[in-house]
XYZ file of C-alpha atoms in Angstrom:
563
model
C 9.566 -18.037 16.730
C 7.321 -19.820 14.292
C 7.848 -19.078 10.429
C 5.266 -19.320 7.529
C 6.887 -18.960 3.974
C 4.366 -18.361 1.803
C 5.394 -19.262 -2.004
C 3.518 -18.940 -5.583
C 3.596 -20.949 -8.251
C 2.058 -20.998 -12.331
C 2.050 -16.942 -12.718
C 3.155 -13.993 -10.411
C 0.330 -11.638 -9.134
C -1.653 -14.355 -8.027
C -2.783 -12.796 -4.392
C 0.235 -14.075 -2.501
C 0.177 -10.732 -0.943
C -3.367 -10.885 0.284
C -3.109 -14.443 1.506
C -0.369 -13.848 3.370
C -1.962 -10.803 4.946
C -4.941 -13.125 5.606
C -2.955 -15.762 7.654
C -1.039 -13.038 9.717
C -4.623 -11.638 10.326
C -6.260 -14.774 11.268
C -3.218 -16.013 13.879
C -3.183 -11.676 15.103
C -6.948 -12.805 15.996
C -6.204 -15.916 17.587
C -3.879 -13.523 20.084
C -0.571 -13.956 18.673
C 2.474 -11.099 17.700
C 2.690 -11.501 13.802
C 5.197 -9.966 12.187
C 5.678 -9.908 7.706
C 8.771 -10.159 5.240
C 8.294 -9.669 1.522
C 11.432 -10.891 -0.443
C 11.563 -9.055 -3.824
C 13.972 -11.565 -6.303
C 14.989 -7.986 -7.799
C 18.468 -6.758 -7.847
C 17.098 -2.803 -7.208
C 17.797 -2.216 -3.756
C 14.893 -0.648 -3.042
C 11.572 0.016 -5.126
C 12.255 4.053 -4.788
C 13.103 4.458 -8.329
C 10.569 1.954 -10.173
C 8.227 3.323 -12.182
C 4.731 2.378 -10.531
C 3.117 0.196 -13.813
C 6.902 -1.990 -12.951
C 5.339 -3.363 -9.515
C 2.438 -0.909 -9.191
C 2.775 2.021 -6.545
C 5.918 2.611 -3.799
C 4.941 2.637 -0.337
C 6.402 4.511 2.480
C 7.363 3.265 5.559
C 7.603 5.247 9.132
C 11.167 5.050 8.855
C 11.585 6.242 5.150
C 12.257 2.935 3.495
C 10.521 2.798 -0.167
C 9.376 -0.715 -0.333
C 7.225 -3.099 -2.310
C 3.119 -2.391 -2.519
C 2.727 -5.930 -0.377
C 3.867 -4.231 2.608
C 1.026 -1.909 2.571
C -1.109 -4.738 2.403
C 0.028 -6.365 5.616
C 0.406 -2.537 7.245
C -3.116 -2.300 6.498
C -4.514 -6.218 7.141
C -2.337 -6.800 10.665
C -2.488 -2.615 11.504
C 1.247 -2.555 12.392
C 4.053 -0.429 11.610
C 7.104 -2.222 9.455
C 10.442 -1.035 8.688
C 12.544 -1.043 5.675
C 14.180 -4.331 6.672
C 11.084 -5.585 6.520
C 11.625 -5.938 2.551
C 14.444 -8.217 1.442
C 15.822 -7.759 -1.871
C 18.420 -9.939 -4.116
C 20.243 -6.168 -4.226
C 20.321 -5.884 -0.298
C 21.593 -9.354 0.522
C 24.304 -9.291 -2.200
C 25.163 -5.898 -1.157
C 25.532 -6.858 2.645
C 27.275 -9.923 1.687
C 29.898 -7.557 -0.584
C 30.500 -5.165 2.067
C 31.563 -7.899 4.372
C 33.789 -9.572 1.845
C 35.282 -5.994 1.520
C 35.751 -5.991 5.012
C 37.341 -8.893 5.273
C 34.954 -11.031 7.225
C 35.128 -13.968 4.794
C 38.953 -14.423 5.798
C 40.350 -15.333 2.213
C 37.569 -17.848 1.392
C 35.791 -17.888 -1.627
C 32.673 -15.868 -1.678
C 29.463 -17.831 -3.216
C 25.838 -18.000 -3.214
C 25.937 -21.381 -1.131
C 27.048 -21.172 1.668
C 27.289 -16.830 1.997
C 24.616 -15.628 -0.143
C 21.969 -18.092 1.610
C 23.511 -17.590 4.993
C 22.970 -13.832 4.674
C 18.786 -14.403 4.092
C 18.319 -16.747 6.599
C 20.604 -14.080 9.174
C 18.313 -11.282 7.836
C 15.088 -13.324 8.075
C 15.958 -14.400 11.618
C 16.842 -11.115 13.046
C 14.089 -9.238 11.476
C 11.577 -11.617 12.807
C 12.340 -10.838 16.353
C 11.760 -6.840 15.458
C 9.001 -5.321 17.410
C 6.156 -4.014 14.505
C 2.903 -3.151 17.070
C 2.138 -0.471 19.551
C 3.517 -2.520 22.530
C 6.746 -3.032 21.437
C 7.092 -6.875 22.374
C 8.740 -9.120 20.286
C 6.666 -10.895 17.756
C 5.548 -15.044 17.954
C 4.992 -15.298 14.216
C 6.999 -14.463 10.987
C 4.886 -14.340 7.398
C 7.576 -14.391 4.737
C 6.117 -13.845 1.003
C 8.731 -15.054 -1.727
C 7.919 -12.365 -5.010
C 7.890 -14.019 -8.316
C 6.873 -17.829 -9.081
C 8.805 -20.918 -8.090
C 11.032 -21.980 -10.882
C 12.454 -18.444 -11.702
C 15.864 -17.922 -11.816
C 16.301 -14.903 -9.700
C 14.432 -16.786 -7.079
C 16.594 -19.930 -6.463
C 19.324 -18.714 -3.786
C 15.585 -17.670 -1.810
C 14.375 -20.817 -2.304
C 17.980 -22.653 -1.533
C 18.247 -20.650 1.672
C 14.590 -21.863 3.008
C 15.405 -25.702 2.347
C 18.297 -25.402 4.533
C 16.557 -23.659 6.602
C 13.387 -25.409 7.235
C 16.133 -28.082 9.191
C 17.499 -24.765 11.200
C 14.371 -23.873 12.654
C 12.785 -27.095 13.171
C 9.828 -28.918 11.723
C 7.370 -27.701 14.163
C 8.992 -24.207 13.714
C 8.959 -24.297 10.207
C 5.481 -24.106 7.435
C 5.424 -23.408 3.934
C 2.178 -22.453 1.981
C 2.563 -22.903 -1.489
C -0.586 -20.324 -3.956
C -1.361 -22.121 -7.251
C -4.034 -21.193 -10.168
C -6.555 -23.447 -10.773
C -7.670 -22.312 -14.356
C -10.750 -22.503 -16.198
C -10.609 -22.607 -19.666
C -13.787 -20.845 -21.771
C -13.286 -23.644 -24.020
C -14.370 -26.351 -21.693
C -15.330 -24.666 -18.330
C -13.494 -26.968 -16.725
C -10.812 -26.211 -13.790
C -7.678 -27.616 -14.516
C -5.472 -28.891 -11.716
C -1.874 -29.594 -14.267
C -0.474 -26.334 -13.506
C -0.573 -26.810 -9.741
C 0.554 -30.477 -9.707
C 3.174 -29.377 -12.115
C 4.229 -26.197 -9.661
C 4.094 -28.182 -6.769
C 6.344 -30.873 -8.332
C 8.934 -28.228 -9.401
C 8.391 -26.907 -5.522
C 9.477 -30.428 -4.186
C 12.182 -30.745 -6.814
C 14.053 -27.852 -5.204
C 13.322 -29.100 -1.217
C 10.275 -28.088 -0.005
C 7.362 -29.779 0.356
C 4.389 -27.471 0.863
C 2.318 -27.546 4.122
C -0.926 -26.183 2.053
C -1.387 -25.470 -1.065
C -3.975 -22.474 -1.755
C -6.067 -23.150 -4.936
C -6.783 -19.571 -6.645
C -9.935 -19.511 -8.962
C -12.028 -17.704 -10.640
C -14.962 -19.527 -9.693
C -15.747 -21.706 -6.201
C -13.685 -24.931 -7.176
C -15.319 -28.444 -7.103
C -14.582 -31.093 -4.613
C -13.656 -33.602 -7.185
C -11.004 -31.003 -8.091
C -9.585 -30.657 -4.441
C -9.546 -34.667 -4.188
C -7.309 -35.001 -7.513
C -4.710 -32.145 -6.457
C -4.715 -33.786 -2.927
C -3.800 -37.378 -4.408
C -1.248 -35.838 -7.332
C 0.043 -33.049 -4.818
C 0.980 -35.754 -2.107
C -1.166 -34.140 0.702
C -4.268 -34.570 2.540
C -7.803 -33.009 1.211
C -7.551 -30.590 4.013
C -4.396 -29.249 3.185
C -5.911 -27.855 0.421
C -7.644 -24.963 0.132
C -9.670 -22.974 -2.246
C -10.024 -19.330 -2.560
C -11.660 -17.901 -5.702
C -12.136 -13.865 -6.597
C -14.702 -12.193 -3.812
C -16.287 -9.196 -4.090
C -13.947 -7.571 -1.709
C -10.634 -8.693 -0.143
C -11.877 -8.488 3.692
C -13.813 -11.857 2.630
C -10.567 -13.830 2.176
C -9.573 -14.464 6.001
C -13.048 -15.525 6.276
C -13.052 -17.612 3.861
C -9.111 -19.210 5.380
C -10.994 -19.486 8.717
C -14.217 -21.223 7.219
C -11.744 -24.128 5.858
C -9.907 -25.035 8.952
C -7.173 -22.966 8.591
C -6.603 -22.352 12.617
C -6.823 -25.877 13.974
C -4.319 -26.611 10.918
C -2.139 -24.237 12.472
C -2.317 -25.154 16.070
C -1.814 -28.385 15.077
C 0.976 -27.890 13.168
C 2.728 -25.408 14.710
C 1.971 -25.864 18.426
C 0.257 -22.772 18.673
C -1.207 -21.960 22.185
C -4.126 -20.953 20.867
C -8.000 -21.927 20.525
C -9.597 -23.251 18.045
C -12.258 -19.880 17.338
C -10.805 -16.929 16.011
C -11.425 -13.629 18.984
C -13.551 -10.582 18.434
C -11.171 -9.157 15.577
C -11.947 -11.989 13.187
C -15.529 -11.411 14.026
C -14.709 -7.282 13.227
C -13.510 -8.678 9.777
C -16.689 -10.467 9.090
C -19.092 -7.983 10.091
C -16.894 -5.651 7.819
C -17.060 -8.007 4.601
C -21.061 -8.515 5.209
C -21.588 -4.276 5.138
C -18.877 -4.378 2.285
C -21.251 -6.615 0.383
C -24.433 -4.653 1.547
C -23.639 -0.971 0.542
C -26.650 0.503 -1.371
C -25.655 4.439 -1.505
C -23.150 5.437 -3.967
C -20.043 7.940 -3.982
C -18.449 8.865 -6.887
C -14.816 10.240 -6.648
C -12.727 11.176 -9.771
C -9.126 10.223 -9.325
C -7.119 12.275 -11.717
C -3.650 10.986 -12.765
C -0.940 9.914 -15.271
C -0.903 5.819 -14.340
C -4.374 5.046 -14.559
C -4.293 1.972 -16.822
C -2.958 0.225 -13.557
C -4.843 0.527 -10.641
C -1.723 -1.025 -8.417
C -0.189 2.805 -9.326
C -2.848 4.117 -6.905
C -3.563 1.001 -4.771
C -3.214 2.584 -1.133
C -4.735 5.704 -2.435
C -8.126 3.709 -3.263
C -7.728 1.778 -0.272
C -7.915 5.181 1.854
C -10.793 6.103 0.294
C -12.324 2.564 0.310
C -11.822 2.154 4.085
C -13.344 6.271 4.207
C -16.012 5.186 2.108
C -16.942 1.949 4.195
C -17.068 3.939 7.545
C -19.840 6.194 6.323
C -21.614 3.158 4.482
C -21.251 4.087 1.458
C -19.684 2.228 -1.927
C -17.260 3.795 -3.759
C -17.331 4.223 -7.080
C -13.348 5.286 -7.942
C -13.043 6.802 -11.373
C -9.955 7.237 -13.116
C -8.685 9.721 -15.622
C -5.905 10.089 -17.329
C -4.738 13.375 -16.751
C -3.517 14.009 -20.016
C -7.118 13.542 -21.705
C -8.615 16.844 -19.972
C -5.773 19.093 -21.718
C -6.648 21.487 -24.172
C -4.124 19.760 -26.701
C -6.129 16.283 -26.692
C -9.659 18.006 -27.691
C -7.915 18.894 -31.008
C -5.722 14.993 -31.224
C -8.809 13.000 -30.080
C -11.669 14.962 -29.375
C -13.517 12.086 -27.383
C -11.358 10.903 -25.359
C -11.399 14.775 -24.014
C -15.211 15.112 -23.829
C -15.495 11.448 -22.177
C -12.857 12.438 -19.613
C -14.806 16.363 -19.053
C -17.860 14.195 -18.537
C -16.444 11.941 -15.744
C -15.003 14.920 -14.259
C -18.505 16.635 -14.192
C -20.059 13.741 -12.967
C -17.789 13.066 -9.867
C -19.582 14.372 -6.025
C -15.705 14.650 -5.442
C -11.883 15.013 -6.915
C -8.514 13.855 -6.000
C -5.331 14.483 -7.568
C -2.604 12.263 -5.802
C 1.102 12.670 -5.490
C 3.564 12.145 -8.819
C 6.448 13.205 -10.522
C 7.499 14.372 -13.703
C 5.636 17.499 -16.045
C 3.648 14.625 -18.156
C 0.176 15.514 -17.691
C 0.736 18.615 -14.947
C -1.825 20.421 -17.424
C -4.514 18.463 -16.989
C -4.415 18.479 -13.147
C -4.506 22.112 -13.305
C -7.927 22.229 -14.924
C -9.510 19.251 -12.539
C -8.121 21.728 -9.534
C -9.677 24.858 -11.341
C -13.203 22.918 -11.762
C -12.856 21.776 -8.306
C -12.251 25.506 -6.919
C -14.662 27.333 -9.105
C -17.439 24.720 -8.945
C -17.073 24.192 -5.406
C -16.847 20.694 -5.684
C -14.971 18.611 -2.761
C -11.407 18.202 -3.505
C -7.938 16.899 -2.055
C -4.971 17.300 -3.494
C -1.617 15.186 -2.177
C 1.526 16.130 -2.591
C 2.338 16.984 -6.236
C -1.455 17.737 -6.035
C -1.570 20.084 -2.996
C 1.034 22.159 -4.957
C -0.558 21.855 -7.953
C -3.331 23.483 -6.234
C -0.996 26.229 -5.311
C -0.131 26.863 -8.569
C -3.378 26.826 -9.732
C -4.207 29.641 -7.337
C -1.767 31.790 -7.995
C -2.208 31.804 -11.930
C -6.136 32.267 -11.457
C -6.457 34.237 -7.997
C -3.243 36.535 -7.857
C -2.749 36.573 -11.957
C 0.546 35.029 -11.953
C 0.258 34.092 -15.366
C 3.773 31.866 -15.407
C 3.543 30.341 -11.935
C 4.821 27.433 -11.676
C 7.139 24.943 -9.763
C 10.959 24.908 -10.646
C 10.213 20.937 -10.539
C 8.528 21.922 -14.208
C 9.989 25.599 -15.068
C 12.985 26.175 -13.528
C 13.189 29.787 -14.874
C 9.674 30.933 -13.758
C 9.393 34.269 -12.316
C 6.751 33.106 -9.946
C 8.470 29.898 -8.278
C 5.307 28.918 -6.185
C 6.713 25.444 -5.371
C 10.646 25.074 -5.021
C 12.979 22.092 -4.413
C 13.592 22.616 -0.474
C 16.589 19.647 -0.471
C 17.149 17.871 2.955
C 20.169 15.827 3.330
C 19.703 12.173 4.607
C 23.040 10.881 5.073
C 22.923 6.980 4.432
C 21.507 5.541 2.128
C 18.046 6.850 0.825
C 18.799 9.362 -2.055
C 20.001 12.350 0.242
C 17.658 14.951 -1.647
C 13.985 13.367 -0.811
C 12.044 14.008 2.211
C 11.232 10.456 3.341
C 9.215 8.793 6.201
C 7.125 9.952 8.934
C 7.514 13.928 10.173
C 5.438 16.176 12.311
C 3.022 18.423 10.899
C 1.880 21.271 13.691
C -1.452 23.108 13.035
C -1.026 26.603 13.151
C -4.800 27.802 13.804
C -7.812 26.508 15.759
C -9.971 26.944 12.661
C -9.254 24.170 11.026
C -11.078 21.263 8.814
C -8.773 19.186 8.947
C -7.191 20.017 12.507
C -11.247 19.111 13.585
C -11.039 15.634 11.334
C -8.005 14.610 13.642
C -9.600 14.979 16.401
C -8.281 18.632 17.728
C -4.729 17.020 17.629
C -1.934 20.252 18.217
C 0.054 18.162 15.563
C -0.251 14.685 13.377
C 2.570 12.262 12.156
C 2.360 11.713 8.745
C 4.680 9.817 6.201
C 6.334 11.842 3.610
C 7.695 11.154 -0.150
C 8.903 14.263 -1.656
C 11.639 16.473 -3.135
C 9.890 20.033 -3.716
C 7.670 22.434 -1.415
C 5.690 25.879 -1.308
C 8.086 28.402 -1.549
C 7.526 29.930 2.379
C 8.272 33.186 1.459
C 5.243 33.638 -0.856
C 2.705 32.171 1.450
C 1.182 35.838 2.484
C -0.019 36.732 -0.476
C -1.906 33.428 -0.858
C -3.354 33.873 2.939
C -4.423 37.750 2.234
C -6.758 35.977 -0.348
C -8.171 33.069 1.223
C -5.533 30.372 0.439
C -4.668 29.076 4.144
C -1.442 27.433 5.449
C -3.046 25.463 8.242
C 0.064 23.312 9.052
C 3.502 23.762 8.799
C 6.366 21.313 10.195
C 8.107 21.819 13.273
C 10.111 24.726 12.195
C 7.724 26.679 10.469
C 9.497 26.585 7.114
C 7.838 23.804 5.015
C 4.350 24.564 4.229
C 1.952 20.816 4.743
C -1.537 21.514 4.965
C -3.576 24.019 2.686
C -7.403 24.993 2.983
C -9.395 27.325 0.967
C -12.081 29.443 2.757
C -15.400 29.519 1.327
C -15.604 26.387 -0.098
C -16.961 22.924 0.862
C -13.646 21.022 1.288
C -10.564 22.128 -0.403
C -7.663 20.894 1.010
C -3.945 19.772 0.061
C -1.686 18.330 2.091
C 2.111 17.628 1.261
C 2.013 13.755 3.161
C 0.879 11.411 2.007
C -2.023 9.962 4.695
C -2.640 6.845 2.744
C -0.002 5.398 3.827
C -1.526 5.331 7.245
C -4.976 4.584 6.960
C -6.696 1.066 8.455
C -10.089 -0.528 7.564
C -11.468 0.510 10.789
C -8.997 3.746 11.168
C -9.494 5.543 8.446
C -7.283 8.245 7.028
C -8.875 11.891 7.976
C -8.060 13.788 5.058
C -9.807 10.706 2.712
C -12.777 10.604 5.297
C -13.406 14.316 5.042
C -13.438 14.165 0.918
C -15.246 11.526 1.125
C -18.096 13.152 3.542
C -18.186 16.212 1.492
C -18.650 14.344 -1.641
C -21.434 12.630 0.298
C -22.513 15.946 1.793
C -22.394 15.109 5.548
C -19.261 16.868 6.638
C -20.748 19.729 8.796
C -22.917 17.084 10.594
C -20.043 15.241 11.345
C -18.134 17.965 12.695
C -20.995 19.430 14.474
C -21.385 15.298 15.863
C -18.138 16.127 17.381
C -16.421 13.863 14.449
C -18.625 10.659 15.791
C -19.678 8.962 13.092
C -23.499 7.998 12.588
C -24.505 4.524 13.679
């Protein structure tokens, strides 16, 4: 097993995610079995309860665990499937190493951070690594590991403890560490400034580990002069560094590893039985960035929610209908708005922050209303589903916003003035959407309905049965605590409201699809979870070619997509 820590230095939020992603992708297209760990310095043991503008949105795993955004990223970069484990956290280690103590495992000695606490990550680390994470189930040749936060914080230093001791474990040509500096440029002088990085990489050293390559993020494309000062004050050769400044899209960054040397590095480094040219796959990636870069046709999709001033809140919701977008060739133009500015209340508090959010709305060739929680801004959704319905514009609603759409159909269709779900109105005498508990014993919050289930199709007529493919049933990933109350679901058929797909037992109500109407569905999973740059997520794909208008050729193409 070969291990590649990849560390950050100057701020957090630099792209460690994305680079990390990038290596695993580059090595997956040399042929190897690349597996990822993201270790979160938090004491949380999960990110299930984190409001999304604290680390941006909570993804879901197959398996139900609620982990850190980053995994998505190498989900979607390396298309595999991790698992809960996959996500270390300071809360997870010291609990494990608790429970033993508890147990008695320690025999009477004390219990500290050196030797237990960093004998517990390197255990986890090592085990996880050998985990199976693609289709063919063999164990994997490569581990990624992406330490959160910056080198130098305090929650951070039994991580970084553990690695130094562990870098002698696993053997120097076992063993790589990839440190990802900034490189800013002040406005001032316009000059890129290499002190932050030489001072990072110093405080790197000062704790035991002496990065293999040190990633230079920019702004700009950095100067050569530059890369010759940080290799002489950095202690490493000019081709250990390497640059990567902001590109128009992230598919570009593996290309732009691979164009610097990165995989003879590697090989070299490493031993890696590989060549020195990346396979097809790499070659996938950079016809992908160059039709990225080429889009000329526009889409417009309005995404309305409560945490738009973050677009990490939403970020594997726009990558679904980025990767959607890009398989039709077409750029997407993602709008966001704040839910709570197309209420009645905020035409009278500020009156254009309303009419500028109507006029978005208005303008949008289609509208999404993603999962949530909470009553805050419930309102607003309600009239984006409405406009959507009665304007016949394309819309998908997910999770909180395929009940929503429920909701909204039985105030406005069957004149159930107070419906509502008891999430909101616990009292209503119309309880559309009801909290349907299922108990999880262990340890994931017993009352939400986590990871991926079965959704069976119920009819041949079908949108969204057709987008799959004619599938009899799809595995989706769930995140949710309330449903469609199934004992109201006739009245909502008898007037064109259909419950396409249920789960295996017939009780919980998953896919919804008006008749008459250009694309109107809801679905209680959350497909984003799943979708790939060159798989993309069916639900997304079929908003996105209604928006465009192309949705009955493509079903009458058989689903093929146009050359």
């Amino acid at each position: 097993m070969k291990y590649i820590l990849v560390t950050g230095g100057v701020i957090s939020g630099i792209g460690k995610g994305i680079i990390a992603s990038s290596i695993g992708t580059i090595l997956k297209s040399c042929g190897l079995r690349v597996t990822a760990i993201k270790i979160d310095p938090y004491i949380n043991i999960d990110a299930g309860t984190f409001s999304p503008y604290e680390h941006g949105e909570v993804f879901v795993l197959n398996d139900g665990g609620e982990v850190d955004l980053d995994l998505g990223n190498y989900e979607r970069f390396l298309d595999i499937n991790l698992y809960k484990d996959n996500n270390i956290t300071t809360g997870k280690i010291y609990q494990h190493v608790i429970n033993k103590e508890r147990h008695g495992d320690y025999l009477g000695k004390t219990v500290q951070v050196v030797p237990h606490i960093t004998d517990a990550v390197q255990e986890w680390v090592m085990n996880q690594a050998k985990v199976p994470v693609d289709d063919d189930k063999k164990e994997p040749q490569i581990c990624v590991i992406e330490l959160g936060g910056t080198i130098g914080d305090i929650e951070g230093m039994p991580f970084v403890e553990a690695f130094r001791q562990f870098q002698f474990k696993a053997k120097r040509e076992n063993f790589c560490n990839i440190h990802v500096s900034l490189v800013p440029q002040p406005n001032a002088t316009g000059e890129q400034k290499t002190k932050p990085t030489q001072n990072s990489v110093r405080a790197l050293r000062g704790l035991g580990l002496s990065p293999d390559l040190i990633v230079c993020r920019s702004a700009k494309p950095i100067e050569m002069a530059v890369k010759e000062k940080i290799s002489m004050f950095c202690h490493v050769e000019p081709e250990q560094v390497i640059f990567i400044h902001d590109v128009s899209s992230t598919y570009r960054v593996p290309i732009l590893l691979e164009e610097q040397g990165i995989i003879k590095y590697f090989k070299q480094r490493l031993n890696l039985p590989i060549d020195d040219q990346p396979s097809d796959l790499l070659m996938k990636w950079k016809k992908m960035a160059c039709r990225y870069e080429r889009l000329l046709k526009v889409c417009s999709i309005a995404l309305v929610g409560k945490y738009t001033k973050l677009s990490d809140c939403y970020a594997s919701v726009f990558k679904a209908l980025e990767h959607s977008a890009l398989a039709i060739n077409y750029k997407l133009d993602l709008m966001y708005i704040d839910s709570t500015e197309l209420e009645h209340s905020m035409e009278a508090e500020n009156s254009v922050k309303y009419h500028q959010a109507w006029h978005k709305l208005c303008k949008a060739d289609g509208i999404l209303v993603p999962g949530g929680f909470g009553i805050r801004g419930t309102e607003g959704k309600l009239q984006a589903i409405s406009w959507a319905r009665t304007k016949k514009k394309p819309f998908l609603g997910v999770c909180l916003g395929m009940q929503l759409a429920v909701v909204e159909f039985a105030r406005n269709c069957l004149n159930w003035e107070d419906a509502n779900s008891t999430e909101f109105d616990p009292d209503t005498k119309n309880p559309v959407v009801i909290d349907m508990p299922e108990h999880n014993p262990g340890d994931m919050g017993g009352t939400m309905r986590l990871g991926k289930r079965r959704t069976v199709f119920k009819t041949e007529n079908s949108v969204l049965k057709k987008l799959y493919g004619d599938e009899m049933f799809v595995e989706e990933r769930h995140r949710h605590r309330y449903e469609v109350n199934p004992e109201l679901t006739h009245c909502f058929e008898e007037k064109g409201l259909k419950f396409v797909g249920h789960d295996t037992e017939g009780n919980r109500m998953e896919i919804i699809e008006l008749e008459n109407h250009p694309y109107f569905v809801g679905v209680q999973f959350h497909p984003e979870f799943s979708s790939r740059p060159m798989k993309p997520s069916p639900p997304y794909l079929g908003l996105l070619l209604a928006a465009t208008g192309t949705l009955n050729a493509y079903l009458q193409r058989g689903c093929k997509l146009s050359p």
